[in-house]
Amino acid sequence: MTMAGLLRDFLAGAGDLLWRVFAIVVPIMVVLELFEGTRPFRLVVGAWARLVRHLGLDERSAAPTLVGFLFGLAYGGGVIVRDVRRQALGRRQVFIMSTFLSMVHAVVEDSLIFVAVGASVAWVVGFRLVWAALVTLALTVAAEAVVRRFGL
């Protein structure tokens, strides 16, 4: 294969992948913009809040954590910043959200992309969720012990 052929194949593959990512991400963002603030969204956030309270997150942290969990850090980070400004989320909540989301952000987007290239969605989501919960719990307990010990 010539260098020109190799470059052509690379660009065709990259273009195809870029199109797949675009076709997944843009509709997700549009649906989220339309869905946020509706009654079904509030019900989903309420159910999510009951789950994440075991990680040490309160009700006010549920919506930004859910958005970051489903759609990624770029969009979720914006929601977190917005909610910190609106609701004055404490440092502890932001620490727990950031810890959790650093390991398990963009589950919908990433899973669709991984499935598009042949991965098992159950393994991708399951492993990330369990790992993120365990690490978040461990860091939350450790941080609280430091705060108690040193009175921070």
mmCIF file of C-alpha atoms in Angstrom:
data_model
loop_
_atom_site.group_PDB
_atom_site.id
_atom_site.type_symbol
_atom_site.label_atom_id
_atom_site.label_comp_id
_atom_site.label_asym_id
_atom_site.label_seq_id
_atom_site.Cartn_x
_atom_site.Cartn_y
_atom_site.Cartn_z
ATOM 1 C CA MET A 1 0.000 0.000 0.000
ATOM 2 C CA THR A 2 1.279 3.423 -0.872
ATOM 3 C CA MET A 3 1.523 6.321 1.539
ATOM 4 C CA ALA A 4 -1.308 8.068 -0.326
ATOM 5 C CA GLY A 5 -3.500 4.967 0.017
ATOM 6 C CA LEU A 6 -2.693 4.692 3.699
ATOM 7 C CA LEU A 7 -3.543 8.356 4.242
ATOM 8 C CA ARG A 8 -6.778 7.984 2.240
ATOM 9 C CA ASP A 9 -7.853 4.965 4.342
ATOM 10 C CA PHE A 10 -6.962 6.775 7.564
ATOM 11 C CA LEU A 11 -8.964 9.859 6.607
ATOM 12 C CA ALA A 12 -11.942 7.750 5.498
ATOM 13 C CA GLY A 13 -11.913 5.839 8.801
ATOM 14 C CA ALA A 14 -11.527 9.004 10.863
ATOM 15 C CA GLY A 15 -14.341 10.676 8.932
ATOM 16 C CA ASP A 16 -16.616 7.688 9.484
ATOM 17 C CA LEU A 17 -15.884 7.660 13.219
ATOM 18 C CA LEU A 18 -16.407 11.425 13.444
ATOM 19 C CA TRP A 19 -19.772 11.087 11.704
ATOM 20 C CA ARG A 20 -20.842 8.292 14.104
ATOM 21 C CA VAL A 21 -19.874 10.379 17.139
ATOM 22 C CA PHE A 22 -21.694 13.425 15.730
ATOM 23 C CA ALA A 23 -24.805 11.336 14.978
ATOM 24 C CA ILE A 24 -24.866 10.135 18.599
ATOM 25 C CA VAL A 25 -23.908 13.284 20.516
ATOM 26 C CA VAL A 26 -26.025 15.953 18.795
ATOM 27 C CA PRO A 27 -29.399 14.196 19.238
ATOM 28 C CA ILE A 28 -28.558 13.496 22.889
ATOM 29 C CA MET A 29 -27.861 17.174 23.538
ATOM 30 C CA VAL A 30 -31.074 18.255 21.791
ATOM 31 C CA VAL A 31 -33.191 15.777 23.768
ATOM 32 C CA LEU A 32 -31.588 16.848 27.044
ATOM 33 C CA GLU A 33 -32.287 20.524 26.363
ATOM 34 C CA LEU A 34 -35.938 19.718 25.639
ATOM 35 C CA PHE A 35 -36.309 17.323 28.589
ATOM 36 C CA GLU A 36 -34.711 19.388 31.371
ATOM 37 C CA GLY A 37 -37.269 21.070 33.620
ATOM 38 C CA THR A 38 -40.130 18.723 32.751
ATOM 39 C CA ARG A 39 -41.991 16.541 35.242
ATOM 40 C CA PRO A 40 -40.468 13.291 33.883
ATOM 41 C CA PHE A 41 -36.991 14.797 34.296
ATOM 42 C CA ARG A 42 -37.768 15.667 37.923
ATOM 43 C CA LEU A 43 -39.017 12.100 38.531
ATOM 44 C CA VAL A 44 -35.846 10.613 37.053
ATOM 45 C CA VAL A 45 -33.698 13.002 39.109
ATOM 46 C CA GLY A 46 -35.635 12.015 42.251
ATOM 47 C CA ALA A 47 -34.983 8.321 41.615
ATOM 48 C CA TRP A 48 -31.314 9.071 40.906
ATOM 49 C CA ALA A 49 -31.086 11.080 44.147
ATOM 50 C CA ARG A 50 -32.185 8.022 46.128
ATOM 51 C CA LEU A 51 -29.345 6.029 44.547
ATOM 52 C CA VAL A 52 -26.530 8.547 44.887
ATOM 53 C CA ARG A 53 -27.318 9.485 48.473
ATOM 54 C CA HIS A 54 -25.452 6.277 49.375
ATOM 55 C CA LEU A 55 -22.339 7.948 47.969
ATOM 56 C CA GLY A 56 -22.870 10.948 50.228
ATOM 57 C CA LEU A 57 -24.626 13.190 47.703
ATOM 58 C CA ASP A 58 -27.682 15.179 48.679
ATOM 59 C CA GLU A 59 -30.821 15.982 46.663
ATOM 60 C CA ARG A 60 -29.377 19.220 45.248
ATOM 61 C CA SER A 61 -26.461 17.302 43.742
ATOM 62 C CA ALA A 62 -28.621 14.752 41.939
ATOM 63 C CA ALA A 63 -29.430 16.665 38.727
ATOM 64 C CA PRO A 64 -25.900 17.804 37.858
ATOM 65 C CA THR A 65 -24.515 14.372 38.728
ATOM 66 C CA LEU A 66 -27.121 12.652 36.559
ATOM 67 C CA VAL A 67 -26.401 14.938 33.604
ATOM 68 C CA GLY A 68 -22.647 14.348 33.915
ATOM 69 C CA PHE A 69 -23.192 10.610 34.367
ATOM 70 C CA LEU A 70 -25.299 10.329 31.251
ATOM 71 C CA PHE A 71 -23.840 12.926 28.923
ATOM 72 C CA GLY A 72 -20.301 13.764 29.964
ATOM 73 C CA LEU A 73 -18.075 16.181 31.783
ATOM 74 C CA ALA A 74 -18.289 19.046 29.316
ATOM 75 C CA TYR A 75 -22.061 19.281 29.580
ATOM 76 C CA GLY A 76 -22.280 17.978 33.156
ATOM 77 C CA GLY A 77 -19.525 20.348 34.263
ATOM 78 C CA GLY A 78 -21.525 23.274 32.965
ATOM 79 C CA VAL A 79 -24.573 22.086 34.894
ATOM 80 C CA ILE A 80 -22.448 21.623 38.028
ATOM 81 C CA VAL A 81 -21.033 25.154 37.754
ATOM 82 C CA ARG A 82 -24.524 26.544 37.142
ATOM 83 C CA ASP A 83 -25.952 24.685 40.146
ATOM 84 C CA VAL A 84 -23.054 25.659 42.392
ATOM 85 C CA ARG A 85 -23.846 29.285 41.592
ATOM 86 C CA ARG A 86 -27.613 28.852 42.000
ATOM 87 C CA GLN A 87 -27.799 26.546 45.009
ATOM 88 C CA ALA A 88 -24.470 27.150 46.711
ATOM 89 C CA LEU A 89 -23.498 23.480 46.700
ATOM 90 C CA GLY A 90 -20.863 22.878 49.332
ATOM 91 C CA ARG A 91 -17.278 21.826 48.761
ATOM 92 C CA ARG A 92 -18.064 18.330 50.023
ATOM 93 C CA GLN A 93 -20.822 17.837 47.432
ATOM 94 C CA VAL A 94 -18.649 19.160 44.616
ATOM 95 C CA PHE A 95 -15.778 16.880 45.736
ATOM 96 C CA ILE A 96 -18.008 13.795 45.748
ATOM 97 C CA MET A 97 -19.616 14.695 42.399
ATOM 98 C CA SER A 98 -16.229 15.348 40.804
ATOM 99 C CA THR A 99 -14.773 12.114 42.151
ATOM 100 C CA PHE A 100 -17.705 10.043 40.926
ATOM 101 C CA LEU A 101 -17.959 11.732 37.537
ATOM 102 C CA SER A 102 -14.235 11.555 36.858
ATOM 103 C CA MET A 103 -14.642 7.796 36.543
ATOM 104 C CA VAL A 104 -18.149 7.348 35.214
ATOM 105 C CA HIS A 105 -19.041 10.308 33.003
ATOM 106 C CA ALA A 106 -20.819 10.160 29.644
ATOM 107 C CA VAL A 107 -22.256 6.681 30.113
ATOM 108 C CA VAL A 108 -24.858 7.057 27.357
ATOM 109 C CA GLU A 109 -22.551 8.760 24.883
ATOM 110 C CA ASP A 110 -19.537 6.513 25.548
ATOM 111 C CA SER A 111 -21.608 3.344 25.581
ATOM 112 C CA LEU A 112 -23.201 4.146 22.232
ATOM 113 C CA ILE A 113 -19.781 4.871 20.779
ATOM 114 C CA PHE A 114 -18.302 1.645 22.204
ATOM 115 C CA VAL A 115 -21.293 -0.367 20.951
ATOM 116 C CA ALA A 116 -20.813 1.200 17.510
ATOM 117 C CA VAL A 117 -17.338 -0.370 17.423
ATOM 118 C CA GLY A 118 -18.472 -3.722 18.860
ATOM 119 C CA ALA A 119 -18.184 -3.549 22.670
ATOM 120 C CA SER A 120 -20.693 -4.995 25.139
ATOM 121 C CA VAL A 121 -22.724 -2.207 26.741
ATOM 122 C CA ALA A 122 -23.350 -4.279 29.888
ATOM 123 C CA TRP A 123 -19.632 -4.692 30.541
ATOM 124 C CA VAL A 124 -18.780 -1.095 29.715
ATOM 125 C CA VAL A 125 -21.481 0.416 31.939
ATOM 126 C CA GLY A 126 -21.420 -2.188 34.706
ATOM 127 C CA PHE A 127 -17.693 -2.094 35.325
ATOM 128 C CA ARG A 128 -17.477 1.695 35.227
ATOM 129 C CA LEU A 129 -20.430 2.141 37.583
ATOM 130 C CA VAL A 130 -19.227 -0.367 40.183
ATOM 131 C CA TRP A 131 -15.648 0.941 40.075
ATOM 132 C CA ALA A 132 -16.751 4.581 40.372
ATOM 133 C CA ALA A 133 -19.054 3.826 43.313
ATOM 134 C CA LEU A 134 -16.352 1.922 45.211
ATOM 135 C CA VAL A 135 -13.658 4.555 44.681
ATOM 136 C CA THR A 136 -16.062 7.401 45.496
ATOM 137 C CA LEU A 137 -17.149 5.717 48.725
ATOM 138 C CA ALA A 138 -13.540 5.079 49.743
ATOM 139 C CA LEU A 139 -12.442 8.655 49.026
ATOM 140 C CA THR A 140 -15.497 10.116 50.746
ATOM 141 C CA VAL A 141 -14.856 8.075 53.894
ATOM 142 C CA ALA A 142 -11.151 8.998 53.827
ATOM 143 C CA ALA A 143 -11.886 12.702 53.307
ATOM 144 C CA GLU A 144 -14.396 12.728 56.166
ATOM 145 C CA ALA A 145 -11.856 11.026 58.440
ATOM 146 C CA VAL A 146 -9.274 13.705 57.602
ATOM 147 C CA VAL A 147 -11.812 16.460 58.275
ATOM 148 C CA ARG A 148 -12.731 14.922 61.649
ATOM 149 C CA ARG A 149 -9.111 14.309 62.600
ATOM 150 C CA PHE A 150 -7.775 17.738 61.713
ATOM 151 C CA GLY A 151 -10.941 19.797 62.149
ATOM 152 C CA LEU A 152 -10.896 21.210 58.630
#
